[in-house]
Short mmCIF file of C-alpha atoms in Angstrom, two decimals:
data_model
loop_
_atom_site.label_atom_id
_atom_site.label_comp_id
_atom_site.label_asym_id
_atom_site.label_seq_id
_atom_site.Cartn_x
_atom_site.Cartn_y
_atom_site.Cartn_z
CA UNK U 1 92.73 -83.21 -25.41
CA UNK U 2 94.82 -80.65 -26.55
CA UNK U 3 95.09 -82.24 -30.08
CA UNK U 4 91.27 -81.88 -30.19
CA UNK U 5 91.13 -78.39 -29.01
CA UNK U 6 93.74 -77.28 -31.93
CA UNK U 7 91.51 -79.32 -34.48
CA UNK U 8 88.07 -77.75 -33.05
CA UNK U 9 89.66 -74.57 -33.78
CA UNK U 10 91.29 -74.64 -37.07
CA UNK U 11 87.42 -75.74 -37.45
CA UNK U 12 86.07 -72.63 -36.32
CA UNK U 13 88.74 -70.42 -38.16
CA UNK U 14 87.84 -72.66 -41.43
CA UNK U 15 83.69 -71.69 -41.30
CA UNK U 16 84.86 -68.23 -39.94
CA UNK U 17 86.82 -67.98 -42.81
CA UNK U 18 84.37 -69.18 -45.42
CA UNK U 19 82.08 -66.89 -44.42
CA UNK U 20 84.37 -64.17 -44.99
CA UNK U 21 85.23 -65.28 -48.15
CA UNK U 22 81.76 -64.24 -49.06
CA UNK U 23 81.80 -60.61 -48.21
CA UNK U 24 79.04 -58.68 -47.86
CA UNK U 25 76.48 -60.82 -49.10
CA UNK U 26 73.23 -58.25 -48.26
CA UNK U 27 74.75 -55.81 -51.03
CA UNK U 28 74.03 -56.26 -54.70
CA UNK U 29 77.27 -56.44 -56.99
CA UNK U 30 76.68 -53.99 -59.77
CA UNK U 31 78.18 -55.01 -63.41
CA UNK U 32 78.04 -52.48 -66.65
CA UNK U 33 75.79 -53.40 -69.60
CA UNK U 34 77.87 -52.07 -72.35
CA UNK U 35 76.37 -50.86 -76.18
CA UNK U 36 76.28 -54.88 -77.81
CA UNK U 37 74.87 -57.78 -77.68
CA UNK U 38 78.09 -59.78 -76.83
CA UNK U 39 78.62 -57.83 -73.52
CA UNK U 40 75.11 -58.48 -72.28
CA UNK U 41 75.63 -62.07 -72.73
CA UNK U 42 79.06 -62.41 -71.15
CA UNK U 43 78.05 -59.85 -68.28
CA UNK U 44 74.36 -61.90 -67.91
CA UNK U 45 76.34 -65.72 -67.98
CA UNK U 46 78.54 -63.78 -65.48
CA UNK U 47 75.89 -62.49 -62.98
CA UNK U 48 73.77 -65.78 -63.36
CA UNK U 49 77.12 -67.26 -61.60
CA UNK U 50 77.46 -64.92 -58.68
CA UNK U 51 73.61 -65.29 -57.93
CA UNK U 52 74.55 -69.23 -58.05
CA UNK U 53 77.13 -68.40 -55.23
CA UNK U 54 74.87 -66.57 -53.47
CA UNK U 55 75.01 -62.87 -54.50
CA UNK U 56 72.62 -60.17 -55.82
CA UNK U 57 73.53 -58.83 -58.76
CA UNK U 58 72.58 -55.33 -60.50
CA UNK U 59 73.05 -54.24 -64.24
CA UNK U 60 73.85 -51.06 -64.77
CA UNK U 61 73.45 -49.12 -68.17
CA UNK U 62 77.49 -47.80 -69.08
CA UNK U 63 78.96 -46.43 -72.02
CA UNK U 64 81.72 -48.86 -73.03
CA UNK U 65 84.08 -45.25 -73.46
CA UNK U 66 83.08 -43.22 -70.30
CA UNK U 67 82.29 -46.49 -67.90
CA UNK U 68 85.55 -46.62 -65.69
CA UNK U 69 85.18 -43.49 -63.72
CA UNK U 70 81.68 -45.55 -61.96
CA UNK U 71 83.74 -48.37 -61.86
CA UNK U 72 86.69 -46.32 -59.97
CA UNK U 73 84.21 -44.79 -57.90
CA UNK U 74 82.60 -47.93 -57.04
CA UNK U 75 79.59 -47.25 -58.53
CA UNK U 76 80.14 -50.23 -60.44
CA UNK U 77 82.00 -53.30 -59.55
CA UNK U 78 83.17 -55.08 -62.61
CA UNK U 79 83.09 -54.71 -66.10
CA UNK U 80 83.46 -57.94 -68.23
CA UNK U 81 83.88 -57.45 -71.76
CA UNK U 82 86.67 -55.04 -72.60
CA UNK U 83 88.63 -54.82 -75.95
CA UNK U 84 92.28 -54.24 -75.72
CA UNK U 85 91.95 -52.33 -79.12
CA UNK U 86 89.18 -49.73 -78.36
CA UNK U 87 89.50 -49.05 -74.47
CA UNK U 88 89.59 -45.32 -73.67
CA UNK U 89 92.68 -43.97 -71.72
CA UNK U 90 90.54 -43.62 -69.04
CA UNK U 91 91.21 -46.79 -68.36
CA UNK U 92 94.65 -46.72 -68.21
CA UNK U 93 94.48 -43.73 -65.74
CA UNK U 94 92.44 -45.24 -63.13
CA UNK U 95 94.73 -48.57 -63.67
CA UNK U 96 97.35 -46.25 -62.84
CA UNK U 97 96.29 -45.17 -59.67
CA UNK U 98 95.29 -48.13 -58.58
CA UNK U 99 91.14 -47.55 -58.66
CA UNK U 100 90.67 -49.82 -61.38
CA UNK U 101 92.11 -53.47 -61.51
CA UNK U 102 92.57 -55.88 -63.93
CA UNK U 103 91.05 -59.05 -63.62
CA UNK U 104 92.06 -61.25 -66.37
CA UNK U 105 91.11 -62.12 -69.85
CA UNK U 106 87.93 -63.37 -71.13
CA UNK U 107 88.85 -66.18 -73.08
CA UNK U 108 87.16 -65.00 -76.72
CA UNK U 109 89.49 -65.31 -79.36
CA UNK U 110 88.50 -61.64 -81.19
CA UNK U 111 89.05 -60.14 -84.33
CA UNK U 112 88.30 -56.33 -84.91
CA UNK U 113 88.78 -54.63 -88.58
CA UNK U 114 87.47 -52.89 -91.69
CA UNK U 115 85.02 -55.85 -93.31
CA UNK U 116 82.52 -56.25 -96.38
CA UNK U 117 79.79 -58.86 -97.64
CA UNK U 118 81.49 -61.06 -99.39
CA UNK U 119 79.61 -59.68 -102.84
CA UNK U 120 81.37 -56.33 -102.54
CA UNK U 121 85.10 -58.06 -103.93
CA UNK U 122 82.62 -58.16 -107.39
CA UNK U 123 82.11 -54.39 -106.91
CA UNK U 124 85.49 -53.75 -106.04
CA UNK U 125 87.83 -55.95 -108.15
CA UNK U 126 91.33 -56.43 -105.73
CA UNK U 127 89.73 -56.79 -102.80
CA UNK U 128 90.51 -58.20 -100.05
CA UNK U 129 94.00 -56.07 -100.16
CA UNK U 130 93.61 -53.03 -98.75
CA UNK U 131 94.91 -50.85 -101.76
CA UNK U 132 91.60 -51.79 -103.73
CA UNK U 133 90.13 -49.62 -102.05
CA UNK U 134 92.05 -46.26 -103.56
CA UNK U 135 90.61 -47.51 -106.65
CA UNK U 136 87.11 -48.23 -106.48
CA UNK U 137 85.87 -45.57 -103.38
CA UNK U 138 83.36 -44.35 -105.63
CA UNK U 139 81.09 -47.36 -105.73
CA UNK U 140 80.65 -46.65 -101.90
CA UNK U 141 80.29 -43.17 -102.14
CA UNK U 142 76.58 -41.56 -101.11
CA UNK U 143 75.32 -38.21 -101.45
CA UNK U 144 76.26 -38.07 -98.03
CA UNK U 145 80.37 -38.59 -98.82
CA UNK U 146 80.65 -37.76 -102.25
CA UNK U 147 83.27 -37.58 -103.88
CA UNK U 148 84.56 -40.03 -101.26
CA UNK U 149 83.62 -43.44 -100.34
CA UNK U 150 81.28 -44.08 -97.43
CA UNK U 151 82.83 -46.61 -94.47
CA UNK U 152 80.23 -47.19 -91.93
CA UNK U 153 82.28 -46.69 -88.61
CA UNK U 154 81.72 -47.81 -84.94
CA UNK U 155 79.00 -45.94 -83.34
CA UNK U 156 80.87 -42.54 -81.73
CA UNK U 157 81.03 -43.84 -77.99
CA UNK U 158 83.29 -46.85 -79.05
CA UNK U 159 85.57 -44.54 -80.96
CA UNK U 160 86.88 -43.61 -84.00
CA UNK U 161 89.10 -46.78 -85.00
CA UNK U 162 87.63 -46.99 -88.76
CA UNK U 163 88.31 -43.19 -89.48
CA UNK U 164 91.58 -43.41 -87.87
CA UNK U 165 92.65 -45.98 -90.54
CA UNK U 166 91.09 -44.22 -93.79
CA UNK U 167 92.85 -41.36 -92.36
CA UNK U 168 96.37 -43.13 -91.44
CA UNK U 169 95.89 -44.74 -94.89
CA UNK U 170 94.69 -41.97 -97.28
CA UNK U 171 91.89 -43.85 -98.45
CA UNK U 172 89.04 -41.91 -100.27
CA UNK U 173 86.22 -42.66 -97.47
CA UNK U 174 84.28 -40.66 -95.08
CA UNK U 175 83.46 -42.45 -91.88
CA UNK U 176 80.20 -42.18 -90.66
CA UNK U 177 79.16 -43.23 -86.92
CA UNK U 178 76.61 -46.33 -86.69
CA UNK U 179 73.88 -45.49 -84.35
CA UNK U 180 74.30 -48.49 -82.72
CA UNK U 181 75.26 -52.06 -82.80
CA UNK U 182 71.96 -52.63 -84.17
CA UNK U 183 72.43 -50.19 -87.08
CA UNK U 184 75.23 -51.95 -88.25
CA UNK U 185 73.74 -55.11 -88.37
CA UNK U 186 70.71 -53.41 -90.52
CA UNK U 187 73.88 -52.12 -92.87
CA UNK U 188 74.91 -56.18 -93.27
CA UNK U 189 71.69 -57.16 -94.05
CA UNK U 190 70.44 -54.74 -96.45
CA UNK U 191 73.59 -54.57 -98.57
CA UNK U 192 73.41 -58.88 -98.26
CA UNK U 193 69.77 -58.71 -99.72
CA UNK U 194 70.23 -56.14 -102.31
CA UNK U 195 74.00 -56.99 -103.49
CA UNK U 196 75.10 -53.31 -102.96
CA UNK U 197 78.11 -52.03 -102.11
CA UNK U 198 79.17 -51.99 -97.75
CA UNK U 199 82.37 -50.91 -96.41
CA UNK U 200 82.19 -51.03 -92.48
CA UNK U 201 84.04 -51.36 -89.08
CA UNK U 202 83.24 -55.12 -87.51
CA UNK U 203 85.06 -57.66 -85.18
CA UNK U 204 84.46 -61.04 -84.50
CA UNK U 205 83.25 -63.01 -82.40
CA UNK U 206 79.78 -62.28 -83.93
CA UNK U 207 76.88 -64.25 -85.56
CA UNK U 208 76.69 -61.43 -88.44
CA UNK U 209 80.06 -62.65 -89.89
CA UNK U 210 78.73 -65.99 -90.64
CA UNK U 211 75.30 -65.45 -91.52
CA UNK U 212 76.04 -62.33 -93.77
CA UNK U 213 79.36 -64.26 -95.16
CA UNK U 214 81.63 -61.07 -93.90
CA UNK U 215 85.12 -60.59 -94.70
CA UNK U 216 88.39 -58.39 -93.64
CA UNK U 217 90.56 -55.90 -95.86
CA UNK U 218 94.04 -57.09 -95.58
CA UNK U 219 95.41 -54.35 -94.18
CA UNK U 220 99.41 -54.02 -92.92
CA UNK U 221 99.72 -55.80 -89.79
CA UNK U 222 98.77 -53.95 -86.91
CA UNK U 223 102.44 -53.88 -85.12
CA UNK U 224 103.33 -51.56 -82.25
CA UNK U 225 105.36 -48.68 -84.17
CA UNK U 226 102.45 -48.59 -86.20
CA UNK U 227 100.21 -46.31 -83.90
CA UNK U 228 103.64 -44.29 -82.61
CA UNK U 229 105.96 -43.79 -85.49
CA UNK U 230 104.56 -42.17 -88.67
CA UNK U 231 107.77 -43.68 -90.47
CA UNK U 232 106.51 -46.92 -90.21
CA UNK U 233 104.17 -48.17 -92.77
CA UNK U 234 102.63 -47.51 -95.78
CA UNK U 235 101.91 -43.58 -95.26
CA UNK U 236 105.89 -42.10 -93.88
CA UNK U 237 103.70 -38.85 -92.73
CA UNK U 238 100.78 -40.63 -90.31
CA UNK U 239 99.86 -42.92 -87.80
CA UNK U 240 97.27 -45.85 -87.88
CA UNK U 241 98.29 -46.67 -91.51
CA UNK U 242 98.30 -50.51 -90.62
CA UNK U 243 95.51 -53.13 -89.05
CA UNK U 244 94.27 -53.40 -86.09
CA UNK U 245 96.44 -54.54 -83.05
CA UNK U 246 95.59 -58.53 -82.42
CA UNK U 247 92.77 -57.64 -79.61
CA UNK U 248 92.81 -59.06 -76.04
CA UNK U 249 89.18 -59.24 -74.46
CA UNK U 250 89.20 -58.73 -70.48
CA UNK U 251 87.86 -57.58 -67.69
CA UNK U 252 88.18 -55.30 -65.06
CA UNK U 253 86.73 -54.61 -61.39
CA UNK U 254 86.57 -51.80 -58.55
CA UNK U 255 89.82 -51.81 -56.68
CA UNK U 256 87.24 -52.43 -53.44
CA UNK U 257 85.82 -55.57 -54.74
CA UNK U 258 88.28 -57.95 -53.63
CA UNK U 259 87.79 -57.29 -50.41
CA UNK U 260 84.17 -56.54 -49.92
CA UNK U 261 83.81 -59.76 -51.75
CA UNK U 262 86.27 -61.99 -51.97
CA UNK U 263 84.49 -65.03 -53.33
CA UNK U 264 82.71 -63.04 -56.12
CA UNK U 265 86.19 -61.99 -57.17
CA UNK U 266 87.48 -64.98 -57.44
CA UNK U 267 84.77 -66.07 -59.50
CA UNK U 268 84.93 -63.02 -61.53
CA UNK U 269 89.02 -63.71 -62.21
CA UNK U 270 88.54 -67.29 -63.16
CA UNK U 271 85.75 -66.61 -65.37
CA UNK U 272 85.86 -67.51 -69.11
CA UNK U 273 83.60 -67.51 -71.78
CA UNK U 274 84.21 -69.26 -75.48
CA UNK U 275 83.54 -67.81 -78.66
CA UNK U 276 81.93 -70.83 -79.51
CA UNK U 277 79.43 -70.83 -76.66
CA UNK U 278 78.52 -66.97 -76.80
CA UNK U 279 78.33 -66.23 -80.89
CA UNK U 280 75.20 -68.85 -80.73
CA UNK U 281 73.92 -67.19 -77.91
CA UNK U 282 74.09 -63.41 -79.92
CA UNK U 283 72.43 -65.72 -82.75
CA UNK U 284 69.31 -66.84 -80.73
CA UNK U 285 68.70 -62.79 -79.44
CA UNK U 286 69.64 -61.09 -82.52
CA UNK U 287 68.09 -63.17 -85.34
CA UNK U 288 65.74 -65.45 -83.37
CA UNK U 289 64.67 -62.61 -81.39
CA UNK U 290 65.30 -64.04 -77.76
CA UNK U 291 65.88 -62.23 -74.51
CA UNK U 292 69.07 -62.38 -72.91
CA UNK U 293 67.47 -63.63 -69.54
CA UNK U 294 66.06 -65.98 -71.41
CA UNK U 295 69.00 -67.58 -73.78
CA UNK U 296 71.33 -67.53 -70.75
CA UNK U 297 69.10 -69.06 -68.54
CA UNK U 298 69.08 -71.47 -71.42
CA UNK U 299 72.65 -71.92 -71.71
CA UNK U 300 73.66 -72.23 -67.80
CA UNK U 301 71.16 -74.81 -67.41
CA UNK U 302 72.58 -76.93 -70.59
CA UNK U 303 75.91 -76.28 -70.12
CA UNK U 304 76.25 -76.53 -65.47
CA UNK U 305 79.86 -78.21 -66.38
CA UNK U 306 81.57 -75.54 -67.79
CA UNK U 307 80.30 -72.84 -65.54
CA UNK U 308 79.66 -74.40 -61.72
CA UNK U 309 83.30 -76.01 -61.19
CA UNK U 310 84.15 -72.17 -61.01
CA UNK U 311 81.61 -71.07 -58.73
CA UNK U 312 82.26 -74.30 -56.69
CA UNK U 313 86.15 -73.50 -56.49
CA UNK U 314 85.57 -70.38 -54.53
CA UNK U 315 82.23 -71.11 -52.42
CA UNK U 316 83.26 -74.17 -50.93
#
């Protein structure tokens, strides 16, 4: 009898535990919708799993820059998409004192850097190395940027990494802020169709770098002393005169979450996403003009084996 009464209870402290595990279940879990496509999709894929589990899930509009006071404030509970090599030091604050964790990387194997249509090496003979560029910065120029050449930078809430580098360099360009993600996709295309010249700030993974042939500058490798030591480099009087650093795609939650919801953290932290399964996915929104409720919805249902064993693994 008394063997039964210890196993009837680890029983009872199992279930009580597994419902624990699930947190607060009657509260939505609120993730940030960033400024691109790719972020919707990885944030969508990753709220389609928690509602699998058993959760609510919110989106909630968030510049990419200015997201992690809500997040530190619990306003928002994860974000799921962010780049080593343009994360404000915001971030790093609220890491710092502990109202922000980590939660692991993503998975994506990413490239950011200053890119062209393959056409432009025609229009500017040397390229892809970087010192081309000194040479030929008229045949970008516009009335906007003469007598300089015009690079088409981020838009202004993801920062300034493309004017950093024509600075850190002393390259003849003016950098001018995309609108959007969208903009610079309409810059890809329109220099593709007409053959004219496009100097602009892109990364990879992205559907626009195959379907618009896009290539990097080779720039100097984008090493540590690089951003701290103006000695280092090509330029012995600035910073940024090199590439940028190798990027590192992760994501991030409310210091609250684990607690208040143990199993969607763990879900969250285990998470991963391929390049090779989301760049379609941009593909069939961007050019085919999906949703991204819809193409997700597409994609969990075709692809259950690489997304439930993680959901399974912390709900059961």
């Amino acid at each position: 009898m008394k063997k039964l009464s210890v196993s009837l209870l680890a029983m009872m402290v199992a279930g009580s535990a597994y419902a624990a595990d699930m947190g607060a279940v009657d509260e939505p879990i609120k993730l940030a919708i960033n400024e691109w496509t790719g972020q919707h999709i990885t944030t969508h894929v990753a709220g389609e799993m928690l509602k699998a589990a058993g959760y609510n899930v919110e989106y909630v509009t968030a510049g990419m820059m200015n997201q992690f006071q809500a997040v530190a404030d619990g306003d928002i509970d994860a974000t799921l998409e962010i780049w080593s090599s343009n994360v404000s030091d915001e971030y790093a604050k609220k890491v710092a004192e502990g109202t922000v964790v980590e939660i692991g990387d993503l998975g994506l194997n990413a490239k950011e850097g200053i890119a062209y249509p393959a056409h432009v090496a025609d229009l500017c003979p040397g390229l892809p190395a970087w010192e081309a560029l000194k040479e030929c910065a008229q045949v970008f120029a516009t009335a906007e940027t003469l007598p300089g050449g015009r690079l088409v930078d981020y838009p202004a809430d993801w920062g300034t990494p493309g004017a950093d580098r024509m600075t850190g360099l002393e390259l003849p360009f003016k950098a001018v802020p995309a609108g959007s993600e969208g903009a610079l996709i309409a810059e890809l295309r329109a220099s593709t169709e007409r053959k004219s010249p496009l100097l602009i700030t892109f990364w990879q993974p992205h559907w626009a770098m195959s379907a618009y042939d896009v290539q990097f500058v080779e720039l100097p490798a984008g090493e540590d002393a690089c951003f701290n030591d103006p000695a280092w480099g090509p330029n012995p009087n600035a910073v940024n005169d090199c590439d940028f650093s190798p990027s590192r795609i992760f994501k991030a939650s409310w210091s609250g979450m684990e607690d208040k919801w143990p199993a969607a953290h763990e879900i969250l932290t285990n998470y991963q996403l391929a390049v090779e399964d989301q760049q379609p996915m941009m593909g069939a929104i961007d050019v085919d003009g999906g949703s991204v409720e819809e193409v997700v919805a597409a994609w969990m249902s075709e692809n259950e084996g690489k997304w439930r064993p993680v959901v399974d693994a912390a709900t059961q």
